[in-house]
Coordinates of C-alpha atoms and ligand atoms in Angstrom, one line a residue:
X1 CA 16.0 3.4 -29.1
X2 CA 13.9 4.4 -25.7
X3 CA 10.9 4.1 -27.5
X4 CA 7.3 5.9 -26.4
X5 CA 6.2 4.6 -22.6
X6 CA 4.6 6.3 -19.5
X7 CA 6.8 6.3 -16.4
X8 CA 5.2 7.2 -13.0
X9 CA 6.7 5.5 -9.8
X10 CA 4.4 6.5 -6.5
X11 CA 6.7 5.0 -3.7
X12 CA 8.0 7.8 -1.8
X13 CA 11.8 6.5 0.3
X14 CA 13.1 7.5 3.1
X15 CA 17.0 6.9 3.0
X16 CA 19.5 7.2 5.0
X17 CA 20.5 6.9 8.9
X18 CA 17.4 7.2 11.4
X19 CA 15.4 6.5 8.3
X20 CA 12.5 5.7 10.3
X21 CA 12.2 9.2 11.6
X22 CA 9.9 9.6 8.5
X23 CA 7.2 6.7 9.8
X24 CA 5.1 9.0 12.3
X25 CA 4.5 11.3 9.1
X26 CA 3.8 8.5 7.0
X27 CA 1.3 6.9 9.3
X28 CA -0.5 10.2 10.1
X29 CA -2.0 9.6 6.5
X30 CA -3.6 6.6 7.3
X31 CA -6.5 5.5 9.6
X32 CA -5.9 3.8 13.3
X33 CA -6.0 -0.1 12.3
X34 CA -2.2 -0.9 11.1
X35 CA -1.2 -4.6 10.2
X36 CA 2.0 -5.2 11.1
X37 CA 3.6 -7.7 8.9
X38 CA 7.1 -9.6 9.6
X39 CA 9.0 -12.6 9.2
X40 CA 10.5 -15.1 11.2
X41 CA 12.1 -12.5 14.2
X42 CA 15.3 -11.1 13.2
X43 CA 13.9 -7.8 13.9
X44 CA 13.1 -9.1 17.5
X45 CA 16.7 -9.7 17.6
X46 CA 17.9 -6.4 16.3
X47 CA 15.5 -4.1 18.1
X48 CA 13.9 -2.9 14.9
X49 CA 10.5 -4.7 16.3
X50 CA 10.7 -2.1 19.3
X51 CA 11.4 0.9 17.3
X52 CA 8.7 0.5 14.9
X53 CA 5.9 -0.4 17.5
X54 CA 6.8 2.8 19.8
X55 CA 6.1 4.9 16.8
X56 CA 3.1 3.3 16.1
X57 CA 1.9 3.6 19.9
X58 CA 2.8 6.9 20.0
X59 CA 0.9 7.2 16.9
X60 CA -2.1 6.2 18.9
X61 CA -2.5 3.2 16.3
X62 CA -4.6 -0.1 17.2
X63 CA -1.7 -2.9 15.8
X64 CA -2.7 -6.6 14.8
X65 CA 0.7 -8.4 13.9
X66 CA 0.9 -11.4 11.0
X67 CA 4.9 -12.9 11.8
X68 CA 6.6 -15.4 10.6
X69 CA 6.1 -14.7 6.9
X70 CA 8.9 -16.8 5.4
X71 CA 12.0 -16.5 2.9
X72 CA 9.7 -17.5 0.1
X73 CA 6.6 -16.6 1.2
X74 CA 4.1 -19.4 0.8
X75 CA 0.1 -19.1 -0.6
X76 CA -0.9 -20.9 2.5
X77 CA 0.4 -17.7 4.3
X78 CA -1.2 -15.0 1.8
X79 CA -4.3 -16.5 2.4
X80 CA -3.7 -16.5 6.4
X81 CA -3.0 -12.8 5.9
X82 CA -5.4 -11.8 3.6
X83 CA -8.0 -12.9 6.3
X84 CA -6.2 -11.8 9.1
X85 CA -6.4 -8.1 7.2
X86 CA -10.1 -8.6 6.5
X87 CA -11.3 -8.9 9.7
X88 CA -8.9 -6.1 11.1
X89 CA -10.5 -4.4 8.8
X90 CA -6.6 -2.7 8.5
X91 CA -6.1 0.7 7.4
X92 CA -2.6 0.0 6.3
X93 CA -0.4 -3.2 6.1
X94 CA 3.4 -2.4 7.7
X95 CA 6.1 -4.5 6.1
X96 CA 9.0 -4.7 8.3
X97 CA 11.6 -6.9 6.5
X98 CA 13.2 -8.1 3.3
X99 CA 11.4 -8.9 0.0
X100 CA 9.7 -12.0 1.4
X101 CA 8.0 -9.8 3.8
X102 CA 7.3 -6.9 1.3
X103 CA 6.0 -9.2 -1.6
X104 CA 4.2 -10.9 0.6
X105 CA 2.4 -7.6 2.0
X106 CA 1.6 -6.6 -1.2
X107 CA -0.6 -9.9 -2.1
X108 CA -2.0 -9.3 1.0
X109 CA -3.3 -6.0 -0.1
X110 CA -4.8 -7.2 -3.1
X111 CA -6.3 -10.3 -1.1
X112 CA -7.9 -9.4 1.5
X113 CA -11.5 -8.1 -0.5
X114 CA -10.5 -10.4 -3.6
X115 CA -13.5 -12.6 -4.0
X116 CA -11.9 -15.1 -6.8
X117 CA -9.2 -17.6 -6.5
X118 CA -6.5 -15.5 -5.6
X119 CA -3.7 -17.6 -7.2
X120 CA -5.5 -18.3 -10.5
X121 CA -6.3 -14.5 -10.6
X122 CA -2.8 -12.9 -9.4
X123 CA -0.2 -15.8 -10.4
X124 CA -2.0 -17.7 -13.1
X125 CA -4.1 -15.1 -14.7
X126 CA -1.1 -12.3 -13.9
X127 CA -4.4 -9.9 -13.4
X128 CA -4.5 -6.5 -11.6
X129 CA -6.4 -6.4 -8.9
X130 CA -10.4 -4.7 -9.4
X131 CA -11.1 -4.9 -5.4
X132 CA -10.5 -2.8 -2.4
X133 CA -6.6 -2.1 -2.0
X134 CA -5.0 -2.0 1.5
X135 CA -1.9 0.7 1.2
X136 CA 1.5 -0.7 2.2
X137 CA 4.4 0.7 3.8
X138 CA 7.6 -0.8 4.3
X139 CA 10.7 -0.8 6.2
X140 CA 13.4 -2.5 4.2
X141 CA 16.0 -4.7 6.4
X142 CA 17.3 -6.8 3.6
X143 CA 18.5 -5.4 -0.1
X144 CA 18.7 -7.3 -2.7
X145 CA 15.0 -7.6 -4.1
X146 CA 13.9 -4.1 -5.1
X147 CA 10.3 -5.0 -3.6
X148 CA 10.4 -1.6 -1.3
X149 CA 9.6 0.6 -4.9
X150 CA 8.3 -1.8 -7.2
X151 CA 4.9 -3.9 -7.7
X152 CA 6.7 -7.6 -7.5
X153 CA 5.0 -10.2 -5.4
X154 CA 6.4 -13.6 -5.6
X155 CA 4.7 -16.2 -3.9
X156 CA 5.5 -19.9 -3.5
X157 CA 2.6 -22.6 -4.1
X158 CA 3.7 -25.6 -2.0
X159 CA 0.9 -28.1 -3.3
X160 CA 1.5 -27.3 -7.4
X161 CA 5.4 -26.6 -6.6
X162 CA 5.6 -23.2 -8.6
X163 CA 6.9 -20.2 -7.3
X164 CA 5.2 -17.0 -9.4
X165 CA 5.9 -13.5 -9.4
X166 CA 3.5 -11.2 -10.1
X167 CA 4.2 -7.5 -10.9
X168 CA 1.3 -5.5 -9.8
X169 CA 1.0 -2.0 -11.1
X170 CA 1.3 1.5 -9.8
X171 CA -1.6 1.3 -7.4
X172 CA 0.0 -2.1 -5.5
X173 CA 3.4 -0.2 -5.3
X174 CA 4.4 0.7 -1.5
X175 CA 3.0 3.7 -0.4
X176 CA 6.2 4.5 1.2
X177 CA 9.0 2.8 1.7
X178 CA 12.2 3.6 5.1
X179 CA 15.5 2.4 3.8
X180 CA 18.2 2.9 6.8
X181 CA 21.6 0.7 5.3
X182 CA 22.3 0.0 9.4
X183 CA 19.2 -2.5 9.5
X184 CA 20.9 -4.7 7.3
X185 CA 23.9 -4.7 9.5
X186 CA 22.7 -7.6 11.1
X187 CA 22.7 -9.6 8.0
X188 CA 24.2 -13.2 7.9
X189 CA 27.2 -13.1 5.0
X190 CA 25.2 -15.5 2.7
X191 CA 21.9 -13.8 2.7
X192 CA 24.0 -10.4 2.2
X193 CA 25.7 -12.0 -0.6
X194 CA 22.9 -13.6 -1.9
X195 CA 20.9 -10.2 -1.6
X196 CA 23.8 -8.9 -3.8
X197 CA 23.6 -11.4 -6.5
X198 CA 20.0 -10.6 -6.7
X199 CA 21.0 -7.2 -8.1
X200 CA 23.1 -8.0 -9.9
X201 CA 20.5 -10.6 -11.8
X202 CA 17.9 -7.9 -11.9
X203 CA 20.1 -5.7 -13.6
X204 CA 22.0 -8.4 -16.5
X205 CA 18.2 -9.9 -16.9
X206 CA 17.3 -6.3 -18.3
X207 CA 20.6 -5.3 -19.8
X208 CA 20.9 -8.8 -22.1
X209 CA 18.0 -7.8 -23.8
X210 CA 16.8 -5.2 -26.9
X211 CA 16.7 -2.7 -27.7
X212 CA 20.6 -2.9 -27.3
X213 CA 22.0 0.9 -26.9
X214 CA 20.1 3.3 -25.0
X215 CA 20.4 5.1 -22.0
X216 CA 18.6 2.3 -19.7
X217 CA 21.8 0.4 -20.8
X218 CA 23.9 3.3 -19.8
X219 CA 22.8 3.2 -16.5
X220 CA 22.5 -0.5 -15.9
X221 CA 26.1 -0.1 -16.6
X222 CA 26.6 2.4 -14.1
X223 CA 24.7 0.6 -11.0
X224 CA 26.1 -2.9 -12.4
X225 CA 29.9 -1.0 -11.7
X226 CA 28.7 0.7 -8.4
X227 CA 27.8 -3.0 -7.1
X228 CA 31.0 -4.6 -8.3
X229 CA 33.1 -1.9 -6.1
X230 CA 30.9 -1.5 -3.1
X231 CA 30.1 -5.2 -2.8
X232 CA 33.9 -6.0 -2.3
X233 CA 34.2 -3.7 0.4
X234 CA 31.0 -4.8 2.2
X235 CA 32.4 -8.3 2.2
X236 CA 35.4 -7.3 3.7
X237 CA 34.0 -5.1 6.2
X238 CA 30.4 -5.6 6.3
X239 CA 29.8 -2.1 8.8
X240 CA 31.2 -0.2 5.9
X241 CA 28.5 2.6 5.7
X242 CA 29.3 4.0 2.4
X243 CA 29.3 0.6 1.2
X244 CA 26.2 -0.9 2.5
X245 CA 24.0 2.6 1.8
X246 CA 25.4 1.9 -2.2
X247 CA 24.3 -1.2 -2.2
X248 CA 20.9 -0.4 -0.9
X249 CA 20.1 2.4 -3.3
X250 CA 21.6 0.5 -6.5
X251 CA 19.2 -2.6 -5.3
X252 CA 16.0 -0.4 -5.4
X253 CA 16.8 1.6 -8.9
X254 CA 17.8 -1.5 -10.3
X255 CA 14.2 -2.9 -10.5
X256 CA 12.1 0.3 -9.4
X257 CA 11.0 -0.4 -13.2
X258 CA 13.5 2.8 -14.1
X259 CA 15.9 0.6 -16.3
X260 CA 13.3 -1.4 -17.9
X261 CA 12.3 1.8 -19.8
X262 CA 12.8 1.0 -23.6
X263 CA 14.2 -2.3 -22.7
X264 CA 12.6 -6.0 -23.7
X265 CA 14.0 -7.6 -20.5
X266 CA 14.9 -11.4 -20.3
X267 CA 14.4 -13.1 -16.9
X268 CA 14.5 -16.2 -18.2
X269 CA 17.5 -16.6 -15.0
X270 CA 14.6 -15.6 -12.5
X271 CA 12.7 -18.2 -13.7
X272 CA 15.1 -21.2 -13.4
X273 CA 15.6 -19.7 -9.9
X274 CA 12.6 -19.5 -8.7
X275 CA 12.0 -23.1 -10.0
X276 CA 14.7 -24.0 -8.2
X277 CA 13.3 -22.6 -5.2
X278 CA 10.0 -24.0 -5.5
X279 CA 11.8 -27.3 -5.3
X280 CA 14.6 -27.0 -2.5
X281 CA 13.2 -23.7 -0.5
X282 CA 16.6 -22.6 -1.5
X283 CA 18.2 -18.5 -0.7
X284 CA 16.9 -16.5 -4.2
X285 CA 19.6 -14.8 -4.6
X286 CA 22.1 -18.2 -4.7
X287 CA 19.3 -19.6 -6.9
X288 CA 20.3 -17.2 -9.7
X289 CA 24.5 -17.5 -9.0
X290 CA 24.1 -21.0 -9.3
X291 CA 22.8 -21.1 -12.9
X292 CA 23.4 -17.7 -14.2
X293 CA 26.9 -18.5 -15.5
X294 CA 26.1 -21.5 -17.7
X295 CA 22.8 -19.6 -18.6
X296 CA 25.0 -16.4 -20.1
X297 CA 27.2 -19.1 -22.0
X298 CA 24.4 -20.9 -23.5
X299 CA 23.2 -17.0 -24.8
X300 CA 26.3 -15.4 -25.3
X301 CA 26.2 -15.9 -29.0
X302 CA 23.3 -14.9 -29.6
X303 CA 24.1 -11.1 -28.3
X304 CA 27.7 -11.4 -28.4
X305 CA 28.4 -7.5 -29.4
X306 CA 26.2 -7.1 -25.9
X307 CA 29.0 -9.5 -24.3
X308 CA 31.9 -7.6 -25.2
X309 CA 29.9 -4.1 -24.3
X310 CA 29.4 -6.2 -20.9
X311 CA 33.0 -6.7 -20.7
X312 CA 34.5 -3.6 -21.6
X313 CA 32.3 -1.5 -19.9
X314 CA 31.1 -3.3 -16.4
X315 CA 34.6 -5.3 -16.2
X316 CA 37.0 -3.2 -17.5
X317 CA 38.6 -6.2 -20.2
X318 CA 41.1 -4.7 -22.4
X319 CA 40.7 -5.9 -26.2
X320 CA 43.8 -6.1 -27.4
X321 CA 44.9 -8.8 -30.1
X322 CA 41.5 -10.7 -29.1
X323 CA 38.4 -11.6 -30.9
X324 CA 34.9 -10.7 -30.1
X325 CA 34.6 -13.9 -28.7
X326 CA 37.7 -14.1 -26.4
X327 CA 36.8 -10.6 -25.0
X328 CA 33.3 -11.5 -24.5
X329 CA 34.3 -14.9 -22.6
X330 CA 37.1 -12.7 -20.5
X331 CA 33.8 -10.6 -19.4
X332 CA 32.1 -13.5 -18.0
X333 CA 35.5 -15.1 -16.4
X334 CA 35.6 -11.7 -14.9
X335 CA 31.9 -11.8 -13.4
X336 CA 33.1 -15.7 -12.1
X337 CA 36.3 -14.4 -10.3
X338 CA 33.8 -11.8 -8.7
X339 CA 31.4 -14.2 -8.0
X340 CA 33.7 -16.5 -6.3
X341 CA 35.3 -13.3 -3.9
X342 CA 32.1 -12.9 -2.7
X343 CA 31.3 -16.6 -2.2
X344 CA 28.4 -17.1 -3.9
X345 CA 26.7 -20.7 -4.5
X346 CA 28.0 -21.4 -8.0
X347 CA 27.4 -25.2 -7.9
X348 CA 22.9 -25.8 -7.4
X349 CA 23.9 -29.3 -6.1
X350 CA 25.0 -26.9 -3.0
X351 CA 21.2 -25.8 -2.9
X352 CA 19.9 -29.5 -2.6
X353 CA 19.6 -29.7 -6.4
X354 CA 20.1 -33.8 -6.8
X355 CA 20.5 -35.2 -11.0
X356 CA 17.2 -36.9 -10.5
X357 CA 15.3 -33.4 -9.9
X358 CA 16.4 -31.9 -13.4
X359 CA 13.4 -32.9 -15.2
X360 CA 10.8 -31.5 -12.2
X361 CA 12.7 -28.1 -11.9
X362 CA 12.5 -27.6 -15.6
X363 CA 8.9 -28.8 -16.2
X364 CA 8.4 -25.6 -13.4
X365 CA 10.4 -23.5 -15.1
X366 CA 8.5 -20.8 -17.3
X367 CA 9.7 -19.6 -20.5
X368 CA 10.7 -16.3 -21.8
X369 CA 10.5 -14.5 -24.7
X370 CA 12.6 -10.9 -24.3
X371 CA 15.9 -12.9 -24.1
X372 CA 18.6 -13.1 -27.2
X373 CA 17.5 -16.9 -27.1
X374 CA 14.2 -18.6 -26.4
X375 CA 15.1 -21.7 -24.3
X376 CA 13.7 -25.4 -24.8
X377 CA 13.1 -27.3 -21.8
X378 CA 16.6 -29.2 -22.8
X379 CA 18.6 -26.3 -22.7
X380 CA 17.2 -25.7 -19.1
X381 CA 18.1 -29.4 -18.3
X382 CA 21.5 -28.4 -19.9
X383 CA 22.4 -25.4 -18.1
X384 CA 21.3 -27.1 -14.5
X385 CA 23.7 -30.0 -15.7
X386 CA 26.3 -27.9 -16.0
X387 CA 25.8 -26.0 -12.8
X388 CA 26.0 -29.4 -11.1
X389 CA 29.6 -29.3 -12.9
X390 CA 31.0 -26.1 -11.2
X391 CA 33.4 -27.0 -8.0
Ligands
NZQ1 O1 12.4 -13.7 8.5 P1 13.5 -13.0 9.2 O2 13.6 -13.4 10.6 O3 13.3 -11.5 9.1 O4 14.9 -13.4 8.5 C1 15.2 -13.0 7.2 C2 15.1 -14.2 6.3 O5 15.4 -15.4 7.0 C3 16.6 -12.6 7.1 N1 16.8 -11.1 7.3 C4 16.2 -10.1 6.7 N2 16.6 -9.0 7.1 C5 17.5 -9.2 8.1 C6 17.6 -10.6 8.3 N3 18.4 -11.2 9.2 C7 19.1 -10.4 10.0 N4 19.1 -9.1 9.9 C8 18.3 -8.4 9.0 N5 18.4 -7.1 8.9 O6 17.0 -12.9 5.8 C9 16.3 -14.0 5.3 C10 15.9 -13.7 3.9 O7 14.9 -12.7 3.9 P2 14.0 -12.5 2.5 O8 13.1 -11.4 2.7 O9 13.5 -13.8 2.2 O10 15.1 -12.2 1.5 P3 15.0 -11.2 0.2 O11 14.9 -9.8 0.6 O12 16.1 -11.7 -0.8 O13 13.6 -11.6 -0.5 C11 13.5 -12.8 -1.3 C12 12.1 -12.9 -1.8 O14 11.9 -11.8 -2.7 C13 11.4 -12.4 -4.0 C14 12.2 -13.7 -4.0 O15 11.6 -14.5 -5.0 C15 12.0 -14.2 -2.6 O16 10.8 -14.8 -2.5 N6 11.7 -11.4 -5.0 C16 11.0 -10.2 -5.2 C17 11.1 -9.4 -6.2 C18 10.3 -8.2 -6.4 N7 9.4 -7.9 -5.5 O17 10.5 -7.4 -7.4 C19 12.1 -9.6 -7.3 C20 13.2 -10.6 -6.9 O18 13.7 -11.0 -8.1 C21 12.7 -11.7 -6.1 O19 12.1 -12.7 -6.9
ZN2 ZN1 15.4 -11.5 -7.8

């Protein structure tokens, strides 16, 4: 059952090759002062940088730049920002990068003329902003996140070691967002992989979850299949166009807040993750591979007619002469055989996850309550024991 809800999602894409012939449009809606906001140079390396600051010259814009936003963005560096956009009195804040540098442009946005504690009001509080808004655009060079569409801003708080997201609402959301596959080309294997777990996380943290047959579920199914195909080939052959573009799109419709419609939604995996994160600066996406299987085995019974849906319809199980159980299991060996292709991180001790950290990781983990099973802070200790157990 969908249920009754409102949908409205404001971020206008631009996909395709020469994406970014859509920029000089874009910025023509804006006034002269343009942050330009990116991480730690890869697009220095790949000539994105150039392309994006002739447009904006030849746009006649004034540019102040804020680099070196990193994977995991920290508060120390929101707050750099938010000042940095304050006195530039910017007119728009450009995001040129992955979802570190998009989350991290949108808590700029909402920072920059926020006269409370930023961190108790955003990621403590979880409140919307009620201050001046500074629109963002971005150009998306890494998928995995869905941060180009959506209102997500994760941030990482290095003194209290807890690593937040916050999802803003519709006015936070990019104004715009250019998604050219060939800017990920340049993409190291892990983080491409990692990117692709990510998804693939977004999607099963929504699908594991009521209500348990509607079409959200039908679609999840759909993008969840489209990933499985297109992420094989993009591992093989990681210029494959038509690969790389599927990828891309799946990434931002599965958490452009589409497929949440009528759902509960879980992320109880996220949370573990980004726990996990908070404590090793560890790659997101390998923070979910690495305890998503034991997680889905702790739950499993708890939703098994889910499981079996799962296996028959994302992995293509057959059901003969097997239980509910056996086919629901088969699903999940499936999803490990996939996982391993791709070479994901399946074991966290391979993300600097040492037995003496258990108890610190789970004291920042937070707990969720749309999942099939409300975890105590032992089953968390259980399931990153078990992780430690994967070869
Ligand atoms: O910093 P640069 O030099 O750009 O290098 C980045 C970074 O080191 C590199 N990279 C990005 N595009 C590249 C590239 N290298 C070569 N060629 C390219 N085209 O990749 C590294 C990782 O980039 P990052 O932006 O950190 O990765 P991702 O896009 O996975 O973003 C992860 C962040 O997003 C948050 C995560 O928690 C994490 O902080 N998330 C945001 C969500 C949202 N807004 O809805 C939801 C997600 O679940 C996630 O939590
Ligand atoms: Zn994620």
């Amino acid at each position: 059952m969908l249920g009754n809800f409102e949908y409205c999602n404001p971020t206008k894409l631009y996909f395709g090759k020469k994406a970014l012939n859509g920029l000089s449009g874009e910025l023509e809606k804006y006034g002269k002062n343009v942050l330009l906001v990116y991480g730690g140079g890869s697009i220095k390396k790949n000539g994105i940088y150039d392309e994006v600051v002739k447009i904006l010259s030849e746009c006649g814009k004034t540019v102040r730049e804020v680099s070196g936003v990193m994977p995991n963005p920290t508060y120390a560096k929101l707050l750099e920002g938010a000042k940095a956009a304050r006195e530039f009195n910017a007119d728009l804040i450009l995001a040129v990068g992955g979802g570190s540098v998009c989350d991290y442009s949108k808590g700029v946005s909402v920072s920059a003329y926020c006269n409370e504690d930023v961190w108790e009001k955003y990621y403590e509080r979880f409140e919307e902003p009620d201050c001046r808004i500074i629109p963002v655009g971005c150009v998306l060079t890494m998928v995995g996140t869905g941060s180009e569409m959506n209102g997500g801003s994760v941030i990482t708080n290095t003194d209290k070691k807890m690593k937040v997201g916050q999802v803003f609402g519709e006015n936070v959301f990019p104004k715009f967002a250019i998604l050219d596959p060939e800017y990920t080309f340049t993409l190291p294997k892990y983080q491409m992989t990692a990117g692709f777990f990510d998804i693939m996380s977004h999607i099963m943290e929504q699908y594991f979850s009521g209500s348990d047959d509607n079409t959200s579920d039908y679609i999840m199914e759909g993008l969840m299949r489209s990933l499985i195909h297109s992420s094989r080939i993009a591992v093989a052959d990681p210029l494959n166009y038509e690969a790389r573009s599927n990828i891309m799109w799946t990434a931002t419709w599965a958490l452009n807040t589409l497929v949440a419609m009528g759902k509960e939604t879980d992320w109880e995996v996220h949370m573990i993750g980004q726990a996990i994160s908070a404590h090793t600066d560890a790659t997101h996406g390998m923070t979910l591979a690495a305890v998503s299987l034991p997680y889905y085995k702790l739950i499993m019974p708890c939703g098994l007619d889910k499981f079996v849906r799962f296996a028959v319809n994302v992995w293509g199980v057959s059901v003969e002469g097997k239980t509910k159980e056996e086919i629901a299991l088969d699903g999940l060996k499936e999803m490990e055989k996939w996982m391993r292709e791709i070479g994901l991180v399946l074991n966290a001790k391979k993300l600097g996850v040492e037995p003496d950290m258990l108890g610190a990781i789970a004291d920042s983990t937070l707990i969720m309550q749309g999942g099939y099973k409300v975890l105590t802070r032992a089953d968390v200790i259980d399931i990153l024991e078990e992780s430690l157990n994967y070869e």
